[in-house]
Coordinates of C-alpha atoms and ligand atoms in Angstrom, one line a residue:
X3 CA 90.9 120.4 129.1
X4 CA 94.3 118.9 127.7
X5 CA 95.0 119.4 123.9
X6 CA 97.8 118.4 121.7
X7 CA 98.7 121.2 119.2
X8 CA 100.5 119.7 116.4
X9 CA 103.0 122.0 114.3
X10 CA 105.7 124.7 114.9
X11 CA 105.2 127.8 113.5
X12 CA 103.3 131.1 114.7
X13 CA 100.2 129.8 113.6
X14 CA 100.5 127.2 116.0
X15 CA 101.6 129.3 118.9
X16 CA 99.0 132.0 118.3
X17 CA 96.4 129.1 118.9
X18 CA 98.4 128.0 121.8
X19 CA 98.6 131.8 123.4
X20 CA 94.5 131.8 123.2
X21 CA 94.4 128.8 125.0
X22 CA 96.4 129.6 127.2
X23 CA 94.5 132.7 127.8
X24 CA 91.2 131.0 128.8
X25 CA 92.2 130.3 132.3
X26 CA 89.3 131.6 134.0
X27 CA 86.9 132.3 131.6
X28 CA 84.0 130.0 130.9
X29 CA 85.7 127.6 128.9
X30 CA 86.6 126.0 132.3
X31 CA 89.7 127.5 133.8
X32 CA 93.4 126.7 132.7
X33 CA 94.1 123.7 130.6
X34 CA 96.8 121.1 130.5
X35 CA 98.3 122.0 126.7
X36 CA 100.5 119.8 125.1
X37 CA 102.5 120.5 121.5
X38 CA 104.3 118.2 118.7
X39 CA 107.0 119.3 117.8
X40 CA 106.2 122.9 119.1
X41 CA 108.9 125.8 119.3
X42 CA 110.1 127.7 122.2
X43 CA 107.9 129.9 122.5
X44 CA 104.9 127.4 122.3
X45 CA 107.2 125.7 125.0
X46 CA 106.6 128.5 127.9
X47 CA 102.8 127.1 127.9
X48 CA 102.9 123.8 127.0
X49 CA 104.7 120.7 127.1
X50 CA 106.6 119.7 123.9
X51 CA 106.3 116.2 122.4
X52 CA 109.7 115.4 119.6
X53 CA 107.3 113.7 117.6
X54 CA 106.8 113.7 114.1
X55 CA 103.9 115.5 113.2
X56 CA 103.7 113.8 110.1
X57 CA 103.3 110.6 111.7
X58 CA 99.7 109.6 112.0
X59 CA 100.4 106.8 114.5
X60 CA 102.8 108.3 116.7
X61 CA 100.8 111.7 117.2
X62 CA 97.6 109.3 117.7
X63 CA 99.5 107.6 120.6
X64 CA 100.9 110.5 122.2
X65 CA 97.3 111.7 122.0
X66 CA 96.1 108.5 124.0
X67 CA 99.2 108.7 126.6
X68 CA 98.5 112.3 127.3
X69 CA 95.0 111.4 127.6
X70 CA 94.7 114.6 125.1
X71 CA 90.6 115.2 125.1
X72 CA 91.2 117.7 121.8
X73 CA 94.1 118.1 119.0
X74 CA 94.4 120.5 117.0
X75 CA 96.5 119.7 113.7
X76 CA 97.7 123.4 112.3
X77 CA 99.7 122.9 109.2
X78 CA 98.5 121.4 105.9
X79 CA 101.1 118.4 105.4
X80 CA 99.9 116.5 108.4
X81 CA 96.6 116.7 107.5
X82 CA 97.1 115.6 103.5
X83 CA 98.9 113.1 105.3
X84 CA 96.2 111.8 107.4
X85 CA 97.0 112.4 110.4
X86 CA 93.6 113.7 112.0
X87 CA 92.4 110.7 110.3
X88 CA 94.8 108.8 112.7
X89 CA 93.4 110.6 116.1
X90 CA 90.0 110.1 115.3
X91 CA 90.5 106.7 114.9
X92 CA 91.6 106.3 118.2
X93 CA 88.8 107.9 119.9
X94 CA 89.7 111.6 120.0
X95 CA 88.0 114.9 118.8
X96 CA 90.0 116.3 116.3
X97 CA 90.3 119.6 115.0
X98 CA 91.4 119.2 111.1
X99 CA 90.1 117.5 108.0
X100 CA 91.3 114.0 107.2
X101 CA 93.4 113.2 104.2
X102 CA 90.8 113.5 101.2
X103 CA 88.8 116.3 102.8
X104 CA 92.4 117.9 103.2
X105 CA 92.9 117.5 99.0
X106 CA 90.7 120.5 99.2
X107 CA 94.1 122.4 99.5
X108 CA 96.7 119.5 98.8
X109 CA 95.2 119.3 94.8
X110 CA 94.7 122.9 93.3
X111 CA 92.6 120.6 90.6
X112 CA 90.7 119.1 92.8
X113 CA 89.4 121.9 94.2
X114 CA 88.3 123.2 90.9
X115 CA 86.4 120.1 90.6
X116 CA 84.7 120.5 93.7
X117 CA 84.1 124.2 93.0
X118 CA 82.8 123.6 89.6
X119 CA 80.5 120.9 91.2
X120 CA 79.6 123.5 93.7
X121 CA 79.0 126.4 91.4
X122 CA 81.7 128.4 93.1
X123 CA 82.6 131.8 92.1
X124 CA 86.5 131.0 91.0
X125 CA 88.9 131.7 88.1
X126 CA 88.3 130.1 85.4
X127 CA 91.0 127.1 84.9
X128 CA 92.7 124.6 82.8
X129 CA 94.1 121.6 84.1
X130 CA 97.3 120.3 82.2
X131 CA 99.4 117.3 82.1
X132 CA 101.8 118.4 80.1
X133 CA 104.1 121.6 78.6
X134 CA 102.1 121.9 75.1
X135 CA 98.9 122.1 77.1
X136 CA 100.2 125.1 79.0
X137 CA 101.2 127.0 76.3
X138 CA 97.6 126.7 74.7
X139 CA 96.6 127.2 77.7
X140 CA 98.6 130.6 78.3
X141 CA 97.2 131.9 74.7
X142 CA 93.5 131.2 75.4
X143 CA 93.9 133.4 78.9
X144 CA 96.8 136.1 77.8
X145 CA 99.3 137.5 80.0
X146 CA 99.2 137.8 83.0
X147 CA 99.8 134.3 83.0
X148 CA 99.3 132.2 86.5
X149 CA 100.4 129.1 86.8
X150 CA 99.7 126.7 89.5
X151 CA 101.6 123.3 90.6
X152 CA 98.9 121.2 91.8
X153 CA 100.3 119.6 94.9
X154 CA 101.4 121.5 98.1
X155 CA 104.5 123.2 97.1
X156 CA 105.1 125.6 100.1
X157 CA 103.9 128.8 99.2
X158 CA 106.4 128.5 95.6
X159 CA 104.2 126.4 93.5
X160 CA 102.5 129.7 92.3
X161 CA 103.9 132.4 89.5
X162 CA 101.8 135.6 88.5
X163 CA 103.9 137.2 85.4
X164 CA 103.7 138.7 82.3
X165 CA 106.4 136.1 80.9
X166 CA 105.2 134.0 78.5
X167 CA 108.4 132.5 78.7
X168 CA 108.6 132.5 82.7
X169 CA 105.3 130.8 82.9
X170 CA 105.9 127.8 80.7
X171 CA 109.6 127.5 82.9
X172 CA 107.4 127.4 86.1
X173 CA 105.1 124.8 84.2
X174 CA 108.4 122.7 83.2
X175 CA 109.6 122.7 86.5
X176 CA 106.5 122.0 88.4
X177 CA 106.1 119.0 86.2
X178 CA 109.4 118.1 87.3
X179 CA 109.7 117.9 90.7
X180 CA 110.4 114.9 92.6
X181 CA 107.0 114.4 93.7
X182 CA 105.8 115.0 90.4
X183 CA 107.8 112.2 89.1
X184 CA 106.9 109.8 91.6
X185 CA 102.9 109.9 91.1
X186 CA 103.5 109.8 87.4
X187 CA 100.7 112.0 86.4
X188 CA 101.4 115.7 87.4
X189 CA 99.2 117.9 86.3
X190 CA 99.5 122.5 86.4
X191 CA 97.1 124.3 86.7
X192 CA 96.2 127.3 84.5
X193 CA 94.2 130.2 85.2
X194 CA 92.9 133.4 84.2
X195 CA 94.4 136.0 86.6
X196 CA 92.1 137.9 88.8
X197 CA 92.5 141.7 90.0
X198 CA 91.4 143.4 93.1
X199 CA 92.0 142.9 96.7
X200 CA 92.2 139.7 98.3
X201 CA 91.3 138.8 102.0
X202 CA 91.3 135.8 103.5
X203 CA 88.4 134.6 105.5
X204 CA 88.4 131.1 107.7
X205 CA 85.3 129.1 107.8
X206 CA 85.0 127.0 110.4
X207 CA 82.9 123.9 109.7
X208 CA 82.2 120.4 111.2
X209 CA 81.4 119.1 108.3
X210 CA 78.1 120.5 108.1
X211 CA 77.5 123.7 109.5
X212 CA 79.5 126.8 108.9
X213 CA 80.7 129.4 111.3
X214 CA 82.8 132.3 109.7
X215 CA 85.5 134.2 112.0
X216 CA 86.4 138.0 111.1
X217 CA 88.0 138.5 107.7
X218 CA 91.7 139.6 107.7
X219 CA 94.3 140.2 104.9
X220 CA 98.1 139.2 104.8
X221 CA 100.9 140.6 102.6
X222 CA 102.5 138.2 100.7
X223 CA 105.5 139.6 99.1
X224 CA 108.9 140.2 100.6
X225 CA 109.2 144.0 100.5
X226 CA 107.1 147.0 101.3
X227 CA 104.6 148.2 98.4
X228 CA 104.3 144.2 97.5
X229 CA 107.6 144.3 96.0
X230 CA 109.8 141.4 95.3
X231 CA 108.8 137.6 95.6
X232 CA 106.2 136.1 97.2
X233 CA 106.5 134.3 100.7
X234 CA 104.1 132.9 103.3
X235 CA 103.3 136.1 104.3
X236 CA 105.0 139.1 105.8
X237 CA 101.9 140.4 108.5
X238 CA 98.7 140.9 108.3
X239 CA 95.6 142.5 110.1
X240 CA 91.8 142.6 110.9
X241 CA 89.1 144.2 110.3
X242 CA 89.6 144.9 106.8
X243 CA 87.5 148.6 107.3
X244 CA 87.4 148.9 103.1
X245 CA 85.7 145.8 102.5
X246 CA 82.3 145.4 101.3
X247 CA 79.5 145.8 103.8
X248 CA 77.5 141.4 103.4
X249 CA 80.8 140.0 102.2
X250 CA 81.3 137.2 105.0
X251 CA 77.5 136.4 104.5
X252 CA 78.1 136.8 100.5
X253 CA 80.9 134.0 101.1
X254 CA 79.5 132.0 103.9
X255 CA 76.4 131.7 100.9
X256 CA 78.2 131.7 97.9
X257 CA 81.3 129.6 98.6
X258 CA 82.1 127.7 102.0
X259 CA 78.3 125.9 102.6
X260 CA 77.9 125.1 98.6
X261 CA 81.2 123.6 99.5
X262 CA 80.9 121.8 102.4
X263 CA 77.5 120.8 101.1
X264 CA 79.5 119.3 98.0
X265 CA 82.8 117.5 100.3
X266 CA 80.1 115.8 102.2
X267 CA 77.8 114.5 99.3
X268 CA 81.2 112.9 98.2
X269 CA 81.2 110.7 101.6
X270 CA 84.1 113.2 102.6
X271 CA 83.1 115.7 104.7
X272 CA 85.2 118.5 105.8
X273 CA 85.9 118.9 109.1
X274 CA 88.3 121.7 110.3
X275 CA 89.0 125.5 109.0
X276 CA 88.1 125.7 105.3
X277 CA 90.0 128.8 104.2
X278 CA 89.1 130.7 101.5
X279 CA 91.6 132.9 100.0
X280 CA 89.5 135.5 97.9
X281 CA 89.9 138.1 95.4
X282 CA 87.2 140.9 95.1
X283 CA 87.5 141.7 91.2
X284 CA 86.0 143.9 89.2
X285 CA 83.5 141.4 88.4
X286 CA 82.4 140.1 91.7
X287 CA 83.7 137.9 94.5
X288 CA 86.0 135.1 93.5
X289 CA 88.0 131.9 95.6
X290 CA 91.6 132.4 94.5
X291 CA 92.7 129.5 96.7
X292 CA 91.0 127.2 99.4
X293 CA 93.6 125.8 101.8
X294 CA 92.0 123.1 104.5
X295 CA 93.9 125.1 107.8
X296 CA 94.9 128.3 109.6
X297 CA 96.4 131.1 107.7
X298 CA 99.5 131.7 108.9
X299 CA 100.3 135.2 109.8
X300 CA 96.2 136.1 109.6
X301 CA 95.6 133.7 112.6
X302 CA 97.5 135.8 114.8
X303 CA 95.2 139.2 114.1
X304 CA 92.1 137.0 113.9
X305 CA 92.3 134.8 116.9
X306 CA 93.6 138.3 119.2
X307 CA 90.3 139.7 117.9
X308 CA 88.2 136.9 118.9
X309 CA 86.7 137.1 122.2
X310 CA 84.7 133.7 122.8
X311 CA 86.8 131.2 124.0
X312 CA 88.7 129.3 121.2
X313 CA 88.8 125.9 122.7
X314 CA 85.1 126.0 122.9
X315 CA 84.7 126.6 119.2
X316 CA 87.5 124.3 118.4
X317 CA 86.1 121.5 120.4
X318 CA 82.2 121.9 119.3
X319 CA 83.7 121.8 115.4
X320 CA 85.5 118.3 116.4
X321 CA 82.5 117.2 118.0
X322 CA 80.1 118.1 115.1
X323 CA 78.5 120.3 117.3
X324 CA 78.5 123.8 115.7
X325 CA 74.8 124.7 115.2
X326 CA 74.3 124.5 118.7
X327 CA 77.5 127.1 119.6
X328 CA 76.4 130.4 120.3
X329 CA 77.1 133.4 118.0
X330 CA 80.7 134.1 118.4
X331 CA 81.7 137.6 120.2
X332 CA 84.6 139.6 118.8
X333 CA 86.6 142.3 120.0
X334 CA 85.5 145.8 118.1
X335 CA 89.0 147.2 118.3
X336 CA 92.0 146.1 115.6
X337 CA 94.8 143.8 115.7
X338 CA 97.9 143.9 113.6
X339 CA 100.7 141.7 113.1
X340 CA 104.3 142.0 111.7
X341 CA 106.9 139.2 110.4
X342 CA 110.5 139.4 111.8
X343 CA 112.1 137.3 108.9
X344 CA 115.7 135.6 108.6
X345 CA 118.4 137.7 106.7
X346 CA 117.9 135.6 103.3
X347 CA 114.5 135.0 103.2
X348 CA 112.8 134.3 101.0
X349 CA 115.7 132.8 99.8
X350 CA 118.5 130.6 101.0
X351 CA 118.2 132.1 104.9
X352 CA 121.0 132.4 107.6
X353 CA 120.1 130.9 111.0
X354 CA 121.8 131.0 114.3
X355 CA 121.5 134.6 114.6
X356 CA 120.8 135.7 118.2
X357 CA 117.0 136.8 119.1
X358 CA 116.9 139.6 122.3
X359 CA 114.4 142.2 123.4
X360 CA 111.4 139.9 123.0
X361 CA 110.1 140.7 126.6
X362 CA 110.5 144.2 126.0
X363 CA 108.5 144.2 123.2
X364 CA 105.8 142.4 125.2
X365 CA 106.1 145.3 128.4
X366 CA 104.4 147.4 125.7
X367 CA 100.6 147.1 126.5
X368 CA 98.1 145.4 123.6
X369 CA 101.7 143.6 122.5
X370 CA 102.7 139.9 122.5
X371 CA 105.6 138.3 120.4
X372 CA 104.7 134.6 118.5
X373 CA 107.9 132.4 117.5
X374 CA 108.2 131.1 114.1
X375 CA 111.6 129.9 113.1
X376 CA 113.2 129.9 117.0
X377 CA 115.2 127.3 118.3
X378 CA 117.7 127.4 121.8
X379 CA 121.4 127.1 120.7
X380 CA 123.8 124.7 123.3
X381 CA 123.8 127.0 126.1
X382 CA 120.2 127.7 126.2
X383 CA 120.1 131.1 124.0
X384 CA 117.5 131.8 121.8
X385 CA 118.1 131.7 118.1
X386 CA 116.8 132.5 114.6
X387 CA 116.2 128.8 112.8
X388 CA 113.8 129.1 109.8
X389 CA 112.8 131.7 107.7
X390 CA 109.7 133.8 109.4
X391 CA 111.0 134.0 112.6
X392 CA 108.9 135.6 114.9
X393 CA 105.1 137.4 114.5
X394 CA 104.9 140.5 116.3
X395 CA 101.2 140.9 117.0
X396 CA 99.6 144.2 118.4
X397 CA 96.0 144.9 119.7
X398 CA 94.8 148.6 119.5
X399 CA 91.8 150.7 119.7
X400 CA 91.9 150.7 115.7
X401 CA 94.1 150.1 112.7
X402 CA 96.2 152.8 112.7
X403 CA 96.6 152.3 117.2
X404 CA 97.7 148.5 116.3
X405 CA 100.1 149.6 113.5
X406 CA 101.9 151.7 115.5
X407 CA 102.2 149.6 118.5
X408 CA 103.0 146.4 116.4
X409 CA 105.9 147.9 115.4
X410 CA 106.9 150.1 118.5
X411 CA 107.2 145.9 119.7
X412 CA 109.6 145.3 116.2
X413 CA 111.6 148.1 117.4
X414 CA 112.3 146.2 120.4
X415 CA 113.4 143.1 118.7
X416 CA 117.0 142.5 117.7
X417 CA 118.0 140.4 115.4
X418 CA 120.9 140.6 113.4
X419 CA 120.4 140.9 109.3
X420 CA 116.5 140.3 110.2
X421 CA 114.4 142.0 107.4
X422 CA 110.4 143.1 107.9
X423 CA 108.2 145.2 105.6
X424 CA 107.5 148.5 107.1
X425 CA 103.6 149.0 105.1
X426 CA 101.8 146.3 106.8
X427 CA 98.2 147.9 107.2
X428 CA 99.3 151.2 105.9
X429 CA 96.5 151.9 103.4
X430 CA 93.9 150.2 105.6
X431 CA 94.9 152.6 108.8
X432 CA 94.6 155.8 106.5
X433 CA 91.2 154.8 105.4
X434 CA 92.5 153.4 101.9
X435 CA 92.1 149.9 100.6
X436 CA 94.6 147.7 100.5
X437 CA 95.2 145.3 97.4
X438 CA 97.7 143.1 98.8
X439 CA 98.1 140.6 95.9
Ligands
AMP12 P1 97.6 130.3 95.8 O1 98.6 129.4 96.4 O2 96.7 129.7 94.9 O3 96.9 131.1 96.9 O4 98.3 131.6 95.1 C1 99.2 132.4 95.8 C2 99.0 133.8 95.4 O5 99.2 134.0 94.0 C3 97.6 134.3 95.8 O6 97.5 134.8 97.1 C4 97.5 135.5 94.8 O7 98.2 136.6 95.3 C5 98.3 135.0 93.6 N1 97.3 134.3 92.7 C6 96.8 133.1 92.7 N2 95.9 132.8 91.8 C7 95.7 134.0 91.1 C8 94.9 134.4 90.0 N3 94.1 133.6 89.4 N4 95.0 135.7 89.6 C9 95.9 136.6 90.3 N5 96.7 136.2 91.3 C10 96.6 135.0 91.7
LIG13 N1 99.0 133.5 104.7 C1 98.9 132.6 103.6 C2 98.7 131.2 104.0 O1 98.7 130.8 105.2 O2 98.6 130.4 103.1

């Protein structure tokens, strides 16, 4: 088959890896795979396409020139920005909710809405449209306070503190963002905070039927013990052995088909990964976030764990042809992954630092290395150029097997001022459950 991946980040190359991998299995041998922009490392399977993935019409017509018979949109911008809405209009199956199924993660008050209409087990929520609101708000909840933007905001447009004082600075400068300004009506969300673990579990769904991969957790903040700020997460890993025996089914129930019931009686249905980001509270299962795509580092531990074919599953969800896919297979043994990040990041990060010992990290069986933030500098050497730079993903016979060989593989990796938390599945490989928040 040929499919165009569009995006640039691990996420994107973890998909591309499974494809990649199918060559001879019953999803019909090697495909043709294509990628816009891409990265390097996406770049030793496929071909890469300079286009703008945020252009609807241009990745439609490099669809149609490649004669592309699948895309796959990864990140969240392109899709809030319409562009699988762009592919199918030209004729092709596309993997990836159109622009106002997408709002399910572009418009954190949105999504309430739809929850509320759905009777979705979430935090309870004020929406506010301005500073006064917030601080009333704040009082009704009590600390800790958290405090939503409600557009996309890369992974910064959320703040969990005990601050009164930070929270209503977050809500100040959420309503003053650029983009705020320029729709004119920005609004905050508000919500009570919720305890317990969280996992993240993707719900595949054609806009009817719901298929649920394994559920895996990522570690948001920078440093080990979930110190220091949050990011877009630091590794991750799958199965979660702590978790509660029914909790995909619970959630599957409870939360994705109520929802997908609910984006379709609105005349938009959802089409794509619906990913619900979950905390297990005291008081029962609740949604912390929905976002309408891959997770990105949990795609890399779910996707090495899944054993049916991936462009199969992909293609019947395009296709709106789910209820007839047979029950997915999984691997029963663990995966792990680990974020190489840019000296800086979180913050302001340094790029241009040299990358080595990737293929040494992948001579270690049950390792493979995914690029993030790579590029190739003039004379053709590889390079740091973002802030997660590379996701070092391990399968093993259980957690504590993946752990250990996911970061034997970060051993091998060198690159200069690179940072990486050293705790990723710690708890969860010693039989402990991991809160991750
Ligand atoms: P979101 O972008 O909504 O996923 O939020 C990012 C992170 O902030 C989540 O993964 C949680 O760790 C934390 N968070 C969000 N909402 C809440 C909440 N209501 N209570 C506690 N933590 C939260
Ligand atoms: N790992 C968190 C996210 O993809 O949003």
């Amino acid at each position: 088959m040929k499919i165009l991946v569009i995006g640039s980040g691990a996420r994107e190359h973890a998909i591309v890896h499974s494809f990649a991998a199918e060559a001879g299995t019953s999803a019909g041998g090697a495909h043709e795979l294509h990628a816009a922009p891409g990265n390097p490392g996406i770049g030793e399977v496929a071909a890469l396409h300079p286009v703008d993935a945020l252009d609807g019409e241009a990745v439609a017509a490099l669809a149609t020139s490649i004669g592309a018979e699948l895309v796959v949109v990864g990140p969240e911008a392109p899709l809030v920005a319409g562009v699988a809405d762009a592919v199918r209009a030209a004729g092709i199956p596309c993997f990836g909710p159109g622009a106002e199924a997408a709002r399910l993660e572009g418009s954190k008050a949105f999504a309430k809405d739809v929850m509320a209409a759905a009777s979705v087990p979430t935090a309870l929520a004020h929406v506010c449209s301005d500073v006064d609101q917030v601080a009333d708000a704040l009082d009704a909840f009590g600390a800790p306070y958290v405090v939503k933007d409600d557009g996309l905001a890369a992974g910064k447009g959320v703040v969990v503190t005990d601050d009164r004082q930070a929270a209503l600075e977050h809500a100040a400068a959420c309503f003053a963002t650029p983009r705020a300004a320029a729709d004119g009506e920005a609004q905050v969300v508000v919500e009570e905070y919720l305890d317990g673990p969280e996992v993240s579990l993707f719900c595949l769904s054609d806009g009817s039927t719901v298929v649920p991969l394994a559920p895996a957790q990522d570690f948001k903040r920078a440093l080990d013990d979930d110190a220091g700020p949050n990011t877009g997460g630091m590794g991750a890993y799958s199965p979660l052995p702590w978790a509660p025996e029914g909790l995909t089914d619970e959630v599957v129930t409870r939360i994705a088909q109520p929802t997908i019931e609910e984006m379709a009686r609105r005349g938009t249905p959802f089409a794509g990964v619906l990913y619900v980001g979950l905390a297990l509270t005291s008081r029962g299962t609740r949604v912390v976030e929905f976002n309408a795509r891959f997770g990105d580092p949990e795609t890399q531990v779910v996707l090495t764990r899944l054993a049916t074919p991936l462009s199969t599953v992909l293609l019947a969800a395009a296709r709106g042809a789910l209820a007839d896919l047979p029950r997915l297979r999984w691997h029963d043994d663990a995966a792990v992954t680990v974020v190489v990040a840019s000296h800086g990041y979180p913050g302001t990060v340094r790029s241009g630092d040299p990358i080595t010992g990737i293929a040494d990290a992948e001579a270690l069986a049950g390792v493979h290395v995914l690029h993030a933030g790579t590029a190739r500098d003039g004379d053709g050497t590889l390079v740091s150029a973002g802030g997660r730079v590379l996701s070092v993903v391990a399968r093993g016979s259980d957690l504590a097997d993946a752990r250990r060989l996911a970061y034997a593989g970060v051993d091998q990796v060198v690159l200069p001022g690179s940072h990486h938390r050293t705790d990723i599945a710690a708890k969860a490989a010693a039989g402990e459950v991991e809160l991750a928040g």
